[in-house]
PDB file of C-alpha atoms in Angstrom:
ATOM      1  CA  UNK A 694       7.470  -8.780  16.693  1.00 69.00           C
ATOM      2  CA  UNK A 695       7.891  -5.166  15.571  1.00 76.00           C
ATOM      3  CA  UNK A 696       4.874  -2.916  15.630  1.00 76.00           C
ATOM      4  CA  UNK A 697       3.544  -2.862  12.065  1.00 77.00           C
ATOM      5  CA  UNK A 698       1.279   0.166  12.569  1.00 80.00           C
ATOM      6  CA  UNK A 699       3.831   2.527  11.027  1.00 82.00           C
ATOM      7  CA  UNK A 700       5.508   0.000   8.749  1.00 89.00           C
ATOM      8  CA  UNK A 701       4.723   0.035   5.033  1.00 95.00           C
ATOM      9  CA  UNK A 702       5.208  -3.191   3.092  1.00 97.00           C
ATOM     10  CA  UNK A 703       5.771  -2.600  -0.618  1.00 97.00           C
ATOM     11  CA  UNK A 704       4.305  -5.385  -2.688  1.00 98.00           C
ATOM     12  CA  UNK A 705       4.329  -6.013  -6.420  1.00 97.00           C
ATOM     13  CA  UNK A 706       1.536  -8.539  -6.572  1.00 97.00           C
ATOM     14  CA  UNK A 707      -0.508 -11.152  -4.777  1.00 97.00           C
ATOM     15  CA  UNK A 708       2.523 -13.127  -3.528  1.00 97.00           C
ATOM     16  CA  UNK A 709       3.822 -10.178  -1.510  1.00 98.00           C
ATOM     17  CA  UNK A 710       0.408  -9.432  -0.039  1.00 97.00           C
ATOM     18  CA  UNK A 711      -0.153 -13.063   0.903  1.00 97.00           C
ATOM     19  CA  UNK A 712       3.247 -13.225   2.562  1.00 97.00           C
ATOM     20  CA  UNK A 713       2.540 -10.072   4.576  1.00 96.00           C
ATOM     21  CA  UNK A 714      -0.796 -11.476   5.720  1.00 96.00           C
ATOM     22  CA  UNK A 715       0.662 -14.884   6.634  1.00 95.00           C
ATOM     23  CA  UNK A 716       3.530 -13.381   8.603  1.00 95.00           C
ATOM     24  CA  UNK A 717       1.846 -10.391  10.272  1.00 91.00           C
ATOM     25  CA  UNK A 718      -1.346 -12.228  11.136  1.00 86.00           C
ATOM     26  CA  UNK A 719      -3.788  -9.948  12.955  1.00 88.00           C
ATOM     27  CA  UNK A 720      -1.449  -6.944  13.071  1.00 88.00           C
ATOM     28  CA  UNK A 721      -2.194  -3.871  10.965  1.00 91.00           C
ATOM     29  CA  UNK A 722      -0.685  -4.356   7.524  1.00 94.00           C
ATOM     30  CA  UNK A 723      -0.011  -1.257   5.390  1.00 96.00           C
ATOM     31  CA  UNK A 724       0.412  -2.555   1.851  1.00 97.00           C
ATOM     32  CA  UNK A 725       2.066  -0.059  -0.465  1.00 97.00           C
ATOM     33  CA  UNK A 726       1.740  -0.609  -4.200  1.00 97.00           C
ATOM     34  CA  UNK A 727       4.694  -0.560  -6.583  1.00 96.00           C
ATOM     35  CA  UNK A 728       5.995   2.896  -7.498  1.00 94.00           C
ATOM     36  CA  UNK A 729       3.650   4.727  -9.881  1.00 94.00           C
ATOM     37  CA  UNK A 730       1.262   1.752  -9.937  1.00 96.00           C
ATOM     38  CA  UNK A 731      -1.712   4.064 -10.381  1.00 95.00           C
ATOM     39  CA  UNK A 732      -0.451   4.931 -13.844  1.00 93.00           C
ATOM     40  CA  UNK A 733       1.037   1.586 -14.839  1.00 94.00           C
ATOM     41  CA  UNK A 734      -1.199  -1.051 -13.240  1.00 95.00           C
ATOM     42  CA  UNK A 735      -4.288   0.948 -12.344  1.00 95.00           C
ATOM     43  CA  UNK A 736      -6.513   1.452  -9.360  1.00 96.00           C
ATOM     44  CA  UNK A 737      -8.793  -1.462 -10.161  1.00 97.00           C
ATOM     45  CA  UNK A 738      -5.857  -3.896 -10.192  1.00 97.00           C
ATOM     46  CA  UNK A 739      -4.807  -2.788  -6.714  1.00 98.00           C
ATOM     47  CA  UNK A 740      -8.384  -2.677  -5.378  1.00 98.00           C
ATOM     48  CA  UNK A 741      -8.984  -6.227  -6.627  1.00 98.00           C
ATOM     49  CA  UNK A 742      -5.736  -7.431  -5.050  1.00 98.00           C
ATOM     50  CA  UNK A 743      -6.611  -5.838  -1.676  1.00 98.00           C
ATOM     51  CA  UNK A 744     -10.181  -7.195  -1.791  1.00 98.00           C
ATOM     52  CA  UNK A 745      -8.939 -10.714  -2.496  1.00 98.00           C
ATOM     53  CA  UNK A 746      -6.430 -10.523   0.350  1.00 98.00           C
ATOM     54  CA  UNK A 747      -9.170  -9.345   2.721  1.00 97.00           C
ATOM     55  CA  UNK A 748     -11.320 -12.305   1.657  1.00 97.00           C
ATOM     56  CA  UNK A 749      -8.474 -14.817   1.957  1.00 97.00           C
ATOM     57  CA  UNK A 750      -7.205 -13.383   5.273  1.00 96.00           C
ATOM     58  CA  UNK A 751     -10.322 -12.099   7.097  1.00 96.00           C
ATOM     59  CA  UNK A 752      -8.475 -11.600  10.411  1.00 93.00           C
ATOM     60  CA  UNK A 753      -5.814  -9.347   8.865  1.00 93.00           C
ATOM     61  CA  UNK A 754      -6.177  -5.579   9.225  1.00 95.00           C
ATOM     62  CA  UNK A 755      -5.175  -4.575   5.693  1.00 97.00           C
ATOM     63  CA  UNK A 756      -4.709  -0.929   4.684  1.00 97.00           C
ATOM     64  CA  UNK A 757      -3.933  -0.425   0.973  1.00 98.00           C
ATOM     65  CA  UNK A 758      -2.005   2.591  -0.344  1.00 98.00           C
ATOM     66  CA  UNK A 759      -1.846   3.110  -4.116  1.00 98.00           C
ATOM     67  CA  UNK A 760       1.078   5.118  -5.485  1.00 97.00           C
ATOM     68  CA  UNK A 761      -0.567   7.552  -7.920  1.00 96.00           C
ATOM     69  CA  UNK A 762       2.424   9.824  -8.389  1.00 94.00           C
ATOM     70  CA  UNK A 763       2.597  11.029 -11.951  1.00 85.00           C
ATOM     71  CA  UNK A 764      -1.117  10.471 -12.564  1.00 88.00           C
ATOM     72  CA  UNK A 765      -3.642  12.431 -10.516  1.00 89.00           C
ATOM     73  CA  UNK A 766      -6.597  10.879 -12.317  1.00 92.00           C
ATOM     74  CA  UNK A 767      -5.591   7.547 -10.821  1.00 95.00           C
ATOM     75  CA  UNK A 768      -6.427   8.958  -7.395  1.00 96.00           C
ATOM     76  CA  UNK A 769     -10.036   9.501  -8.488  1.00 95.00           C
ATOM     77  CA  UNK A 770     -10.220   5.948  -9.789  1.00 96.00           C
ATOM     78  CA  UNK A 771      -8.761   4.722  -6.487  1.00 97.00           C
ATOM     79  CA  UNK A 772     -11.455   6.581  -4.563  1.00 96.00           C
ATOM     80  CA  UNK A 773     -14.159   4.990  -6.713  1.00 96.00           C
ATOM     81  CA  UNK A 774     -12.575   1.573  -6.225  1.00 96.00           C
ATOM     82  CA  UNK A 775     -12.548   1.912  -2.432  1.00 96.00           C
ATOM     83  CA  UNK A 776      -8.791   2.053  -1.856  1.00 97.00           C
ATOM     84  CA  UNK A 777      -7.833   3.279   1.637  1.00 97.00           C
ATOM     85  CA  UNK A 778      -5.182   5.825   0.644  1.00 98.00           C
ATOM     86  CA  UNK A 779      -3.350   7.262  -2.344  1.00 97.00           C
ATOM     87  CA  UNK A 780       0.109   8.743  -2.669  1.00 97.00           C
ATOM     88  CA  UNK A 781       0.334  11.816  -4.913  1.00 96.00           C
ATOM     89  CA  UNK A 782       3.182  14.080  -5.974  1.00 93.00           C
ATOM     90  CA  UNK A 783       4.414  16.403  -3.222  1.00 91.00           C
ATOM     91  CA  UNK A 784       4.159  19.464  -5.502  1.00 92.00           C
ATOM     92  CA  UNK A 785       0.373  19.184  -5.649  1.00 89.00           C
ATOM     93  CA  UNK A 786      -1.200  22.679  -5.621  1.00 92.00           C
ATOM     94  CA  UNK A 787      -2.951  23.393  -2.306  1.00 92.00           C
ATOM     95  CA  UNK A 788      -6.354  24.010  -3.886  1.00 94.00           C
ATOM     96  CA  UNK A 789      -6.229  20.713  -5.793  1.00 92.00           C
ATOM     97  CA  UNK A 790      -5.035  18.850  -2.718  1.00 92.00           C
ATOM     98  CA  UNK A 791      -7.940  20.295  -0.716  1.00 94.00           C
ATOM     99  CA  UNK A 792     -10.451  19.255  -3.386  1.00 94.00           C
ATOM    100  CA  UNK A 793      -9.003  15.747  -3.541  1.00 94.00           C
ATOM    101  CA  UNK A 794      -9.021  15.472   0.253  1.00 95.00           C
ATOM    102  CA  UNK A 795     -12.702  16.478   0.272  1.00 95.00           C
ATOM    103  CA  UNK A 796     -13.524  13.856  -2.333  1.00 94.00           C
ATOM    104  CA  UNK A 797     -11.412  11.280  -0.528  1.00 95.00           C
ATOM    105  CA  UNK A 798     -13.152  11.911   2.780  1.00 95.00           C
ATOM    106  CA  UNK A 799     -16.454  10.924   1.141  1.00 94.00           C
ATOM    107  CA  UNK A 800     -15.083   7.524   0.139  1.00 93.00           C
ATOM    108  CA  UNK A 801     -12.736   6.988   3.082  1.00 96.00           C
ATOM    109  CA  UNK A 802      -9.603   7.484   0.977  1.00 97.00           C
ATOM    110  CA  UNK A 803      -6.726   9.365   2.595  1.00 97.00           C
ATOM    111  CA  UNK A 804      -4.527  11.643   0.447  1.00 96.00           C
ATOM    112  CA  UNK A 805      -0.794  11.401   1.136  1.00 95.00           C
ATOM    113  CA  UNK A 806       1.847  13.543  -0.571  1.00 94.00           C
ATOM    114  CA  UNK A 807       4.948  12.101   1.037  1.00 92.00           C
ATOM    115  CA  UNK A 808       6.313   8.633   1.435  1.00 88.00           C
ATOM    116  CA  UNK A 809       7.204   7.482   4.914  1.00 86.00           C
ATOM    117  CA  UNK A 810      10.876   7.438   5.840  1.00 89.00           C
ATOM    118  CA  UNK A 811      12.750   4.749   3.885  1.00 89.00           C
ATOM    119  CA  UNK A 812      13.463   2.860   7.116  1.00 87.00           C
ATOM    120  CA  UNK A 813       9.685   2.408   7.514  1.00 90.00           C
ATOM    121  CA  UNK A 814       9.230   0.843   4.061  1.00 94.00           C
ATOM    122  CA  UNK A 815       9.908  -2.876   3.791  1.00 95.00           C
ATOM    123  CA  UNK A 816      10.590  -3.977   0.215  1.00 96.00           C
ATOM    124  CA  UNK A 817       9.291  -7.536  -0.153  1.00 96.00           C
ATOM    125  CA  UNK A 818      11.075  -8.511  -3.339  1.00 95.00           C
ATOM    126  CA  UNK A 819       7.954 -10.450  -4.296  1.00 96.00           C
ATOM    127  CA  UNK A 820       8.647  -9.742  -7.941  1.00 93.00           C
ATOM    128  CA  UNK A 821      11.538 -12.221  -7.867  1.00 95.00           C
ATOM    129  CA  UNK A 822      11.595 -14.248  -4.620  1.00 95.00           C
ATOM    130  CA  UNK A 823       9.688 -17.499  -3.913  1.00 96.00           C
ATOM    131  CA  UNK A 824       6.948 -17.542  -1.278  1.00 95.00           C
ATOM    132  CA  UNK A 825       8.948 -19.369   1.404  1.00 96.00           C
ATOM    133  CA  UNK A 826      11.781 -16.853   1.123  1.00 97.00           C
ATOM    134  CA  UNK A 827       9.348 -13.926   1.265  1.00 97.00           C
ATOM    135  CA  UNK A 828       7.913 -15.281   4.514  1.00 97.00           C
ATOM    136  CA  UNK A 829      11.343 -16.032   5.985  1.00 97.00           C
ATOM    137  CA  UNK A 830      12.738 -12.559   5.260  1.00 96.00           C
ATOM    138  CA  UNK A 831       9.664 -10.698   6.493  1.00 96.00           C
ATOM    139  CA  UNK A 832       9.544 -12.826   9.655  1.00 95.00           C
ATOM    140  CA  UNK A 833      13.203 -12.076  10.342  1.00 94.00           C
ATOM    141  CA  UNK A 834      12.671  -8.372   9.707  1.00 93.00           C
ATOM    142  CA  UNK A 835       9.677  -8.172  12.040  1.00 92.00           C
ATOM    143  CA  UNK A 836      11.477 -10.166  14.735  1.00 90.00           C
ATOM    144  CA  UNK A 837      14.504  -7.852  14.632  1.00 83.00           C
TER     145      UNK A 837
END
């Protein structure tokens, strides 16, 4: 199985997160929210999803990253909600980035301003594929 430490699995809901946890097992699982989810779905939605996955899969090492691009205030909500990391726009002014990093360090939330390379992002397709197919495709990807 591929090392999942530097792999980011983009999910769109609970089905994608459950699939990642079933397939990856005890490996580190970096769950990346949908694009701009901080603005459209909100930090509490993602925090609740991550918390439920951690309860349902206690052996999984889940790291949640909320895409807050386009809405900086969502990063503050993510910090309050206990999300592990947020993704912000890459044109963030240095002084604002420093302030957000300081706030994030108090809650354990990492500030990211760049996405990983596209070859390190696995798109689950959980917004349109059934569970068995999600598991099959992720298993094949991780085996390759």
